[in-house]
Coordinates of C-alpha atoms in Angstrom, one line a residue:
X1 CA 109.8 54.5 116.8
X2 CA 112.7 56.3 116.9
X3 CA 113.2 60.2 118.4
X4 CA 114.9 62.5 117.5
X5 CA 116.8 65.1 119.8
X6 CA 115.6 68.4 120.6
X7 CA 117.6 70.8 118.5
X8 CA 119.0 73.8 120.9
X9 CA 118.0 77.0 120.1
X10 CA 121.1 78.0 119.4
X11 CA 121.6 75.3 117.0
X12 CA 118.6 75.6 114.7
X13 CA 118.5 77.3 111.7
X14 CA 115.8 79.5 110.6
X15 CA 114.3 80.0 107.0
X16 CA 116.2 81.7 104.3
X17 CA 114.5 85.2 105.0
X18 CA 114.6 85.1 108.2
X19 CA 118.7 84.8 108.1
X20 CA 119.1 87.4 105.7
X21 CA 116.5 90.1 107.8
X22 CA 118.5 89.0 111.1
X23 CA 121.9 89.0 109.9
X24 CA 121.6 92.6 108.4
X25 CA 120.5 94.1 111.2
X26 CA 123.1 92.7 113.3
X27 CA 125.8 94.2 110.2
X28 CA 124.0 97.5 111.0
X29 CA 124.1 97.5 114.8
X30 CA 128.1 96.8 114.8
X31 CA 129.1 98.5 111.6
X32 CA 130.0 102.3 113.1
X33 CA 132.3 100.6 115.8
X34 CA 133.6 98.3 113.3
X35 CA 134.9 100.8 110.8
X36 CA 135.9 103.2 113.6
X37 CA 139.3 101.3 114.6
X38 CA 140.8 101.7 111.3
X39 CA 139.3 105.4 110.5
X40 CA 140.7 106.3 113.8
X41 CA 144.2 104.7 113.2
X42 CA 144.5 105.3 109.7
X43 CA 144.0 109.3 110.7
X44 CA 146.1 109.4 112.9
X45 CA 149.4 108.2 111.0
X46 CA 148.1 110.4 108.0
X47 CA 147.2 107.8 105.5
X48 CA 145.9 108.6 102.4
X49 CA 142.2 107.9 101.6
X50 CA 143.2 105.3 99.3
X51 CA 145.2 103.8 101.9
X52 CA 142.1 104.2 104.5
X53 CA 139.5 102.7 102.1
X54 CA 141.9 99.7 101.7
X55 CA 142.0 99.5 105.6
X56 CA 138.3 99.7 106.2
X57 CA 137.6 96.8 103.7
X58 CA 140.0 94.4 104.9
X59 CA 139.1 95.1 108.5
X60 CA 134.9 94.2 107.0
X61 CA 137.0 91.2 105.5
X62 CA 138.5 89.7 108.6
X63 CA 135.2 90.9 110.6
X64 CA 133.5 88.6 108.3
X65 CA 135.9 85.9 108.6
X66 CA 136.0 86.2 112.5
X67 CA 132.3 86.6 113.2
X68 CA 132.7 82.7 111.0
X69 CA 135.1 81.3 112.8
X70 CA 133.3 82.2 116.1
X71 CA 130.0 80.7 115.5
X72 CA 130.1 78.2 112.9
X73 CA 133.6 77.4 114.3
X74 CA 136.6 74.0 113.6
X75 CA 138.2 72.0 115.8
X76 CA 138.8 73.7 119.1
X77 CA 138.3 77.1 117.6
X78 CA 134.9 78.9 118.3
X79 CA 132.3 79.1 121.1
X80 CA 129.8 78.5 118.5
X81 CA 127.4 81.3 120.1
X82 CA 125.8 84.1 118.3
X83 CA 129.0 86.2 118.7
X84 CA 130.1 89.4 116.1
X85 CA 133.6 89.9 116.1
X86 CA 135.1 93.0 115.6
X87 CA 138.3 95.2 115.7
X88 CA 139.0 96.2 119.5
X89 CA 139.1 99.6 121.1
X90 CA 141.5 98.4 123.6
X91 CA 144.4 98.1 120.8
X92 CA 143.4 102.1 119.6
X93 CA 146.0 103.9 122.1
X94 CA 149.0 101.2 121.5
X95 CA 148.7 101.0 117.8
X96 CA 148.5 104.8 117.4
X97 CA 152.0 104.9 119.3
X98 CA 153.3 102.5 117.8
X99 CA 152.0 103.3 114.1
X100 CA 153.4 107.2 114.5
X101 CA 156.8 106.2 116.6
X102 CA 157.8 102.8 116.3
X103 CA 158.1 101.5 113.0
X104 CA 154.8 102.5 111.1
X105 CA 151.8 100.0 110.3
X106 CA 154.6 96.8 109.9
X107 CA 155.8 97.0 113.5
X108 CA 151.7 97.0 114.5
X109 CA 150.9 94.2 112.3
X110 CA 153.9 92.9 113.7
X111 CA 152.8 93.1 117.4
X112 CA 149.6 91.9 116.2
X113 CA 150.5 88.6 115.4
X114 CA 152.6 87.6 118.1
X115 CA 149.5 89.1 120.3
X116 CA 147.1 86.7 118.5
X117 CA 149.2 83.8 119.1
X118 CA 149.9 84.6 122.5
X119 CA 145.5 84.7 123.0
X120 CA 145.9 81.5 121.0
X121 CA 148.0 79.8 124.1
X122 CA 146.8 81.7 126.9
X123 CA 143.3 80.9 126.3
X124 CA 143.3 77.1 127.6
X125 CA 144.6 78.8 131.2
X126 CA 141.9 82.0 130.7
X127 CA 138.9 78.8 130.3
X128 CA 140.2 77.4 133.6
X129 CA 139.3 80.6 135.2
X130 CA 135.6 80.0 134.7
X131 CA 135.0 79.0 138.6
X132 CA 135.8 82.6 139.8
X133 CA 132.6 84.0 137.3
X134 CA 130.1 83.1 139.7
X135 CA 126.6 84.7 138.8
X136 CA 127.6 87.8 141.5
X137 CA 130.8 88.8 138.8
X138 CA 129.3 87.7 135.4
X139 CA 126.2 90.1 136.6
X140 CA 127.9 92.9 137.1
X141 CA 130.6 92.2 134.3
X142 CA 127.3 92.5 131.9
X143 CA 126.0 95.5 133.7
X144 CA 128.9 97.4 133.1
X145 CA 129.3 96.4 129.6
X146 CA 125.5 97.8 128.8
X147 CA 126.5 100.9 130.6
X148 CA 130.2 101.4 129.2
X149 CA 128.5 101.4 125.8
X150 CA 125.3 103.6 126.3
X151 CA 127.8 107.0 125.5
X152 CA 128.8 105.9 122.5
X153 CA 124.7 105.4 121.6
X154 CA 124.5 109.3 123.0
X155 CA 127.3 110.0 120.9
X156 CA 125.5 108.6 117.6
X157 CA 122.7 109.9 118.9
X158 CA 124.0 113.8 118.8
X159 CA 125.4 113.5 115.4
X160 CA 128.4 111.3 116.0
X161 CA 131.5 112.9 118.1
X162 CA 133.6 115.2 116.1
X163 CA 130.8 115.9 113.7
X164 CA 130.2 119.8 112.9
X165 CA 126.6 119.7 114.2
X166 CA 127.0 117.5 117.3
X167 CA 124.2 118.1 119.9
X168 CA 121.4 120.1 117.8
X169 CA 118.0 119.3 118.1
X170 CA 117.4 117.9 115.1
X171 CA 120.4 114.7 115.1
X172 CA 118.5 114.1 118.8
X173 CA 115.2 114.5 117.0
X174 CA 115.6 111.8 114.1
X175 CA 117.5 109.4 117.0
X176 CA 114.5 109.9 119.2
X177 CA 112.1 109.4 116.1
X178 CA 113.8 105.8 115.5
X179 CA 113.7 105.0 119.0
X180 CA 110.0 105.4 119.0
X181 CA 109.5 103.2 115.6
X182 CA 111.8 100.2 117.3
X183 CA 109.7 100.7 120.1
X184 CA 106.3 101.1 118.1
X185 CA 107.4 97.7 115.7
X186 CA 108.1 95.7 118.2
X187 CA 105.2 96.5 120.6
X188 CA 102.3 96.6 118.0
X189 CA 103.7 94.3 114.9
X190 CA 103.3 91.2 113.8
X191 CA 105.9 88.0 115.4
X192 CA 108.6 88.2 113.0
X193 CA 108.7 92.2 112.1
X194 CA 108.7 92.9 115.9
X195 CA 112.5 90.7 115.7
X196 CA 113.3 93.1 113.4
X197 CA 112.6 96.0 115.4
X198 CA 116.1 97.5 115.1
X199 CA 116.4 97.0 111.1
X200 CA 113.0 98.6 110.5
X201 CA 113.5 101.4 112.6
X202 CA 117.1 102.0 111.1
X203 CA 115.4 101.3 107.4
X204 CA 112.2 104.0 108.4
X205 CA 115.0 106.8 109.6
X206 CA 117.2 106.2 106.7
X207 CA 114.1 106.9 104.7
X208 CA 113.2 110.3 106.6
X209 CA 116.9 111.0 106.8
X210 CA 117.3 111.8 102.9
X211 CA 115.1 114.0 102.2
X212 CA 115.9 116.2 105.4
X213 CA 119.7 116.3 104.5
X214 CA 121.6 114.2 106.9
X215 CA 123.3 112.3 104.7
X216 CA 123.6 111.5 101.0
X217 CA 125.3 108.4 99.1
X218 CA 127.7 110.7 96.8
X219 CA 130.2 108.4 98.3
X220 CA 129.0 105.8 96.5
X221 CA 129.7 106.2 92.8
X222 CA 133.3 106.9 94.1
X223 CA 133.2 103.4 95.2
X224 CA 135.0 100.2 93.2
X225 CA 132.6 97.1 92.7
X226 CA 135.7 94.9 93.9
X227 CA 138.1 95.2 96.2
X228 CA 140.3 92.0 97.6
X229 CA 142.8 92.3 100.5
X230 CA 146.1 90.9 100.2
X231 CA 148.5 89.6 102.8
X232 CA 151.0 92.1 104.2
X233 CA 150.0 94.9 101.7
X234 CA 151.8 97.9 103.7
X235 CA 155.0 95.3 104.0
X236 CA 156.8 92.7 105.7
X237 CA 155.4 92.5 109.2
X238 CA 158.9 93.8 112.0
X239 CA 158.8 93.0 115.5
X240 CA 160.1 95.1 118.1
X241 CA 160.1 94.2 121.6
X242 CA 158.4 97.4 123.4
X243 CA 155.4 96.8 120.4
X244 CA 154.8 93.4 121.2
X245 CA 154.9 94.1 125.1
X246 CA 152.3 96.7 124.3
X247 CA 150.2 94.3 122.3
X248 CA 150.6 91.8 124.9
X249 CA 148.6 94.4 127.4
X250 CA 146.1 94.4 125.3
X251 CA 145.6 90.8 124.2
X252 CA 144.6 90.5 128.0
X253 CA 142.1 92.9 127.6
X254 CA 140.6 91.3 124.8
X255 CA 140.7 88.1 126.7
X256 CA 138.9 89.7 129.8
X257 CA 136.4 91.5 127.6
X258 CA 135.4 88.5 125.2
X259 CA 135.3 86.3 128.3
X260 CA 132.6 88.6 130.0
X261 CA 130.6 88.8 126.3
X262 CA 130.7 85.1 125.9
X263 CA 129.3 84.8 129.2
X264 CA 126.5 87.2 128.4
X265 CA 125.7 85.7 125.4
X266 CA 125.6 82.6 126.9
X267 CA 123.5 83.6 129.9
X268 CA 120.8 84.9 127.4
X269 CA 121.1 82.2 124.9
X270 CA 120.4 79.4 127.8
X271 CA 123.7 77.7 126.9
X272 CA 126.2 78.3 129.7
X273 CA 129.5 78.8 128.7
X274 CA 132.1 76.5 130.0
X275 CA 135.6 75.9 130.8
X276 CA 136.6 74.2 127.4
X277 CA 133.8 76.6 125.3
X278 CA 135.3 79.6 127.0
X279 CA 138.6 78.6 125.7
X280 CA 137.3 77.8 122.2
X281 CA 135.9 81.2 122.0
X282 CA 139.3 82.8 123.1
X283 CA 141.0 80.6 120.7
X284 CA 138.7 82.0 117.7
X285 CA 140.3 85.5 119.1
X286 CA 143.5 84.5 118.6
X287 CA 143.1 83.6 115.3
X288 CA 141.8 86.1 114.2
X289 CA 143.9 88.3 115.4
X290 CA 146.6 86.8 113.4
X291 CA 144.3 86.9 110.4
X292 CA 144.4 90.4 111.4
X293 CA 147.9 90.9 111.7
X294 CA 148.3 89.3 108.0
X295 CA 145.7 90.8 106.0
X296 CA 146.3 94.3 107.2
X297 CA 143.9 95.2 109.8
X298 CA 143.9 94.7 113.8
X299 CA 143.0 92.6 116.7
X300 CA 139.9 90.8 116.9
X301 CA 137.2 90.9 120.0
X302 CA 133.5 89.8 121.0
X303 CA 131.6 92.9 119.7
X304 CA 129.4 93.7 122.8
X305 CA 127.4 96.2 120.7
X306 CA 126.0 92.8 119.3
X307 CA 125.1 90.8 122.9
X308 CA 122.2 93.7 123.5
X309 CA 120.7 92.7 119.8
X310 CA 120.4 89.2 121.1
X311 CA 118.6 90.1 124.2
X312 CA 116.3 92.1 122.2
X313 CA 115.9 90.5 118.9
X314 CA 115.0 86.7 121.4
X315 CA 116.8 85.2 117.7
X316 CA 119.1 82.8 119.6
X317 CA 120.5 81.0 116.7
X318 CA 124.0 81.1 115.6
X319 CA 123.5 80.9 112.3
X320 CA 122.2 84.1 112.1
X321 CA 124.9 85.6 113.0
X322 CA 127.3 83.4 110.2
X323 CA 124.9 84.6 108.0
X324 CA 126.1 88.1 109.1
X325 CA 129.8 87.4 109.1
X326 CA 128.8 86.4 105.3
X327 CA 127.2 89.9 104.4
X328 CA 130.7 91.5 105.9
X329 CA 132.8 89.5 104.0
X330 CA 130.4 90.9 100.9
X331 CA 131.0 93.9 102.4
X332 CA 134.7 93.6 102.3
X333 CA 134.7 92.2 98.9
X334 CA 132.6 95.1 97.3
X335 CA 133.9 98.5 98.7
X336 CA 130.4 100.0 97.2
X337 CA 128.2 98.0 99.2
X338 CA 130.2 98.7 101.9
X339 CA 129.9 102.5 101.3
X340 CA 126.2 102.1 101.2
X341 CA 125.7 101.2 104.3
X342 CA 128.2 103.5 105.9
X343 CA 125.9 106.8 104.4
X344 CA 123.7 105.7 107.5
X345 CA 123.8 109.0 109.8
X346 CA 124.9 108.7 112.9
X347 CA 121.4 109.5 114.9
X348 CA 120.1 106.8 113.4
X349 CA 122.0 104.2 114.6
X350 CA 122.4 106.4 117.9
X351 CA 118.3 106.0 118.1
X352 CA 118.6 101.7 117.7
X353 CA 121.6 101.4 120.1
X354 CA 120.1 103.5 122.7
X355 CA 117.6 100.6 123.3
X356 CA 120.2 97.7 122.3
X357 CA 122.6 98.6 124.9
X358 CA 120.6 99.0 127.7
X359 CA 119.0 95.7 127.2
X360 CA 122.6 94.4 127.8
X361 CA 122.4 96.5 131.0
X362 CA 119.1 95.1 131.4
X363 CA 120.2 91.6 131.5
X364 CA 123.1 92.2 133.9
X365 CA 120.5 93.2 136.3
X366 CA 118.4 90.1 135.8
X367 CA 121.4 88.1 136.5
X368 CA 122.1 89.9 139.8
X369 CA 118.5 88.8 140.8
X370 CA 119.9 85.6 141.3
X371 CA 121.9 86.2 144.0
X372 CA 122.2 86.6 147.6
X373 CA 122.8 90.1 149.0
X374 CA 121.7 88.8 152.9
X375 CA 124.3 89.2 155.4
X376 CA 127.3 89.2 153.0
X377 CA 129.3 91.8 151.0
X378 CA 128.0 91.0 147.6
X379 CA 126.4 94.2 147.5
X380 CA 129.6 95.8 147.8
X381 CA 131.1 93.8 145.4
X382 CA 128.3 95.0 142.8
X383 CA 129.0 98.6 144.0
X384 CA 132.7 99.4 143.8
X385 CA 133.3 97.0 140.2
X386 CA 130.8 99.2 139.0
X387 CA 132.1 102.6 140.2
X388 CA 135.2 101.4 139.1
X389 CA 133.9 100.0 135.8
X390 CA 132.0 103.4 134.7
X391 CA 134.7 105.7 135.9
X392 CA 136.7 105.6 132.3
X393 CA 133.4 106.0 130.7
X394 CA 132.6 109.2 132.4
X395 CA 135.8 110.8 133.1
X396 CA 137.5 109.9 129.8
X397 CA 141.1 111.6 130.8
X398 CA 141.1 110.4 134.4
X399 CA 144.1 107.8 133.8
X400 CA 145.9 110.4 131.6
X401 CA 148.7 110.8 133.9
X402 CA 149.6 106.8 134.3
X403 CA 151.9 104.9 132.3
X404 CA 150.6 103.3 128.8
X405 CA 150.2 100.3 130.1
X406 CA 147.8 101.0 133.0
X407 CA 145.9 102.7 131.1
X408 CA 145.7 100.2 128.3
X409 CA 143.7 98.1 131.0
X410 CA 141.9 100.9 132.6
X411 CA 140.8 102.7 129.8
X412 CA 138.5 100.3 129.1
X413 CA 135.4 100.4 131.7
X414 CA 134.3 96.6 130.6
X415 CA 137.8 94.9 131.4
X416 CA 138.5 97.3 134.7
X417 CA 135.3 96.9 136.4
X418 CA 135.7 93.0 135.4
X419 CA 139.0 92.6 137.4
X420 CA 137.9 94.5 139.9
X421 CA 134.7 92.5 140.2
X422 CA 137.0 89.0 139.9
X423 CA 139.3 90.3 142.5
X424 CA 136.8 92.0 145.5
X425 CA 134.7 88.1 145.1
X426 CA 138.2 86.5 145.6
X427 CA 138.6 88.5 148.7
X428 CA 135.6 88.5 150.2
X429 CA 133.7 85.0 149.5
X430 CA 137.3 82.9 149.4
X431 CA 139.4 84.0 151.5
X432 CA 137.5 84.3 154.3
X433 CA 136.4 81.1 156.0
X434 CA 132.9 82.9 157.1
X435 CA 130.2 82.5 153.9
X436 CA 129.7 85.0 151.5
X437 CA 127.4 84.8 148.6
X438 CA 126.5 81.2 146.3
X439 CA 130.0 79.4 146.6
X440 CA 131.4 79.9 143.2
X441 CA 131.8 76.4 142.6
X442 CA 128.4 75.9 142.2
X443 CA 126.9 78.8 141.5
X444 CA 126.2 79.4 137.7
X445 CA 124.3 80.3 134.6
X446 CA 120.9 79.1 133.9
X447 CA 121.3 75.8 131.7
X448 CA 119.8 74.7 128.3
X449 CA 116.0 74.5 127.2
X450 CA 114.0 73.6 124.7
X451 CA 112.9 76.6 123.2
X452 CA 113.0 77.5 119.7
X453 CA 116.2 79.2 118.0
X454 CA 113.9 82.6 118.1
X455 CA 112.0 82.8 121.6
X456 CA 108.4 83.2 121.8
X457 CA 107.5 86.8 122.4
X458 CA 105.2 87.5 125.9
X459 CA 102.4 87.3 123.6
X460 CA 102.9 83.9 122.1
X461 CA 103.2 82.5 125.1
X462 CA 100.3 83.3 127.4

């Protein structure tokens, strides 16, 4: 008789239900950061609210088209992991200057594209780099990504920063109250509600959030049913060299910061990413980062907000998250859906990340169990990339007196404590001829199994 071969977990495709439940909630765990990028940019270079509405629904657009590109994925572009995609905060700082002194939203989209082709080339040299992630730097890497984004869960959490009533008791209240129902669902319910953990919870303190006042959805009636982007709406893209430099910076932060996320994803999904996967997933970046540049909106990154969801949720497959990318280019298509889901309040999604992004933290630990901390300076290694990694994210202005492009790279806690990670395991388990820790040759990420595309919880399996 004939067998067939086990279909990976990644790979499969659950029922109909089940990929519309999934692929909402992960729409609801990344939607505050993805709107953010052009809210933020669009403010600061005084755009009207038409103009910002238009920004925010071709950035859902392109979100949509990424997050598609990623996981279903062509040719050489797309890791073909569970991977959002999403505008990067690396690119805020550069664009604003750029946007308010050098030439307006053209010269960004400008710099955008040449920064998206540039990923596009770069990324078959960044997959080569694989060797120097041993479990050691891809550990902490994920460690500091679950800490960099736990303050912007305390920030939803106290009513969302800038918001009138940030801090009182009763944002931390309903956060806390949702934290408890993710908790309570998936402790105490059934298989496939406890996967859903974070969508129920967000769809119980929505529920208790109306009544009490912290939000309504006035916004949308003001709303058109349709809405479609079209190429180069704010003009002719113009290219000037200290934009494109700029943009350069950051399209090696992206690069750093998706390559840490893909590993992650790939650590939890048991399929470990490698050298010519890597590069397919960077690839999908640049695109879309041209996509970006062209239908007015910005470059395109790994959303890490996403990797904790997958840790969580155990739904490994891929196809959940395409069937995500799908609702966000709905989203992008039909401003008023789009404005329905952005009359969420802040604590409530502050309550859902809160546990999200410290199981990314979580699982940064669990990768550092597999190594060796006897007689060698891994420990070190571990100590200072972290230090180094959570210093932006606790002292915000600490960089504020470097030039633009330092800070483009040390702003961000994910890609600092990454290079510093990279660099300190160069020095001190290469260079030296004495043993370190696991030679990173060898040394890697747990390979494939057999499971199914959603893991068995504790229960199931016992």
């Amino acid at each position: 008789m004939a067998t067939t071969t086990p279909v990976h977990p990644v790979d499969e495709v659950p029922p109909v239900r089940q990929l519309a439940a999934f692929g909402l909630q992960h729409v609801l765990a990344m939607y505050a950061g993805a709107v953010a990028v052009p809210l933020i940019v669009g403010g600061a270079m005084k755009l009207s609210p038409a103009d910002l509405a238009y920004l925010i629904t071709a950035d859902l657009l392109v979100c949509g088209i990424a997050t598609l590109i990623q996981c279903v994925g062509f040719w050489r572009f797309g890791v073909r992991l569970p991977i959002m995609q999403g505008c990067t905060f690396a690119a805020v700082s550069p664009m604003v200057l750029i946007g308010t002194t050098g030439g307006g939203l053209p010269a960004i989209y400008g710099s955008v594209i040449v920064a998206g082709l540039a990923i596009v080339l770069l990324a078959p040299v960044f997959g080569k780099l694989l060797r120097y992630f041993p479990p050691l730097v891809t550990g902490t890497v994920i460690l500091i990504i679950g800490i960099s984004l736990l303050p912007v869960a305390g920030n939803w959490a106290a009513g969302g920063a800038g918001a009138a009533d940030f801090g009182e008791p009763k944002n931390l209240a309903l956060a806390g109250f949702v934290l408890a129902v993710v908790l309570g669902v998936q402790r105490f319910a059934p298989v496939f509600l406890s996967r859903i953990a974070v969508l129920i919870g967000i769809a119980v303190g929505l529920a208790v959030a109306v009544p009490f006042g912290f939000t309504d959805f006035g916004g949308v009636g003001d709303s058109d049913w349709v809405g479609i982007s079209t190429p180069f709406h704010f003009g002719a893209p113009t290219f000037h060299a200290s934009a494109i430099i700029s943009m350069l910076i950051v399209a090696l932060v992206i690069m750093t910061e998706t390559t840490g996320d893909l590993i992650a994803v790939g650590e939890m999904t048991d399929r470990r990413i490698e050298p010519r996967s890597l590069a397919d997933g960077l690839r999908a970046d640049g695109l879309s980062t041209v996509l970006g540049g062209v239908f007015n909106t910005f470059p395109y990154t790994a959303y890490a907000q996403n990797v904790g969801l997958v840790g969580m949720s155990r739904v490994r497959s891929r196809w959940v998250v395409a069937a995500a990318g799908g609702i966000l280019v709905l989203l992008g298509l039909l401003p008023k859906l789009g404005a329905v889901v952005a009359a969420i309040p802040a604590p409530v999604l502050g309550g859902a990340g809160l546990v999200m992004f410290g199981t990314v933290a979580a699982s940064g630990v669990r990768t550092l169990a597999q190594v060796d901390f006897e007689d060698n300076h891994n420990l070190t290694v571990v100590a200072v990339s972290v230090a180094v990694g959570v210093l932006p994210v606790g002292v915000p202005t600490v960089y504020e007196q470097f030039p633009d492009w330092f800070q483009t790279v040390m702003n961000s806690g994910i890609s600092a404590g990454c290079l510093t990670a990279i660099v300190l395991n160069l020095l001190f388990n290469h260079l030296p001829a004495r043993g370190g820790s696991a030679a990173p040759e060898t040394a890697g990420l747990a390979g494939g199994s057999g499971e199914d595309a959603v893991e068995k919880p504790r229960e199931e399996v016992a």
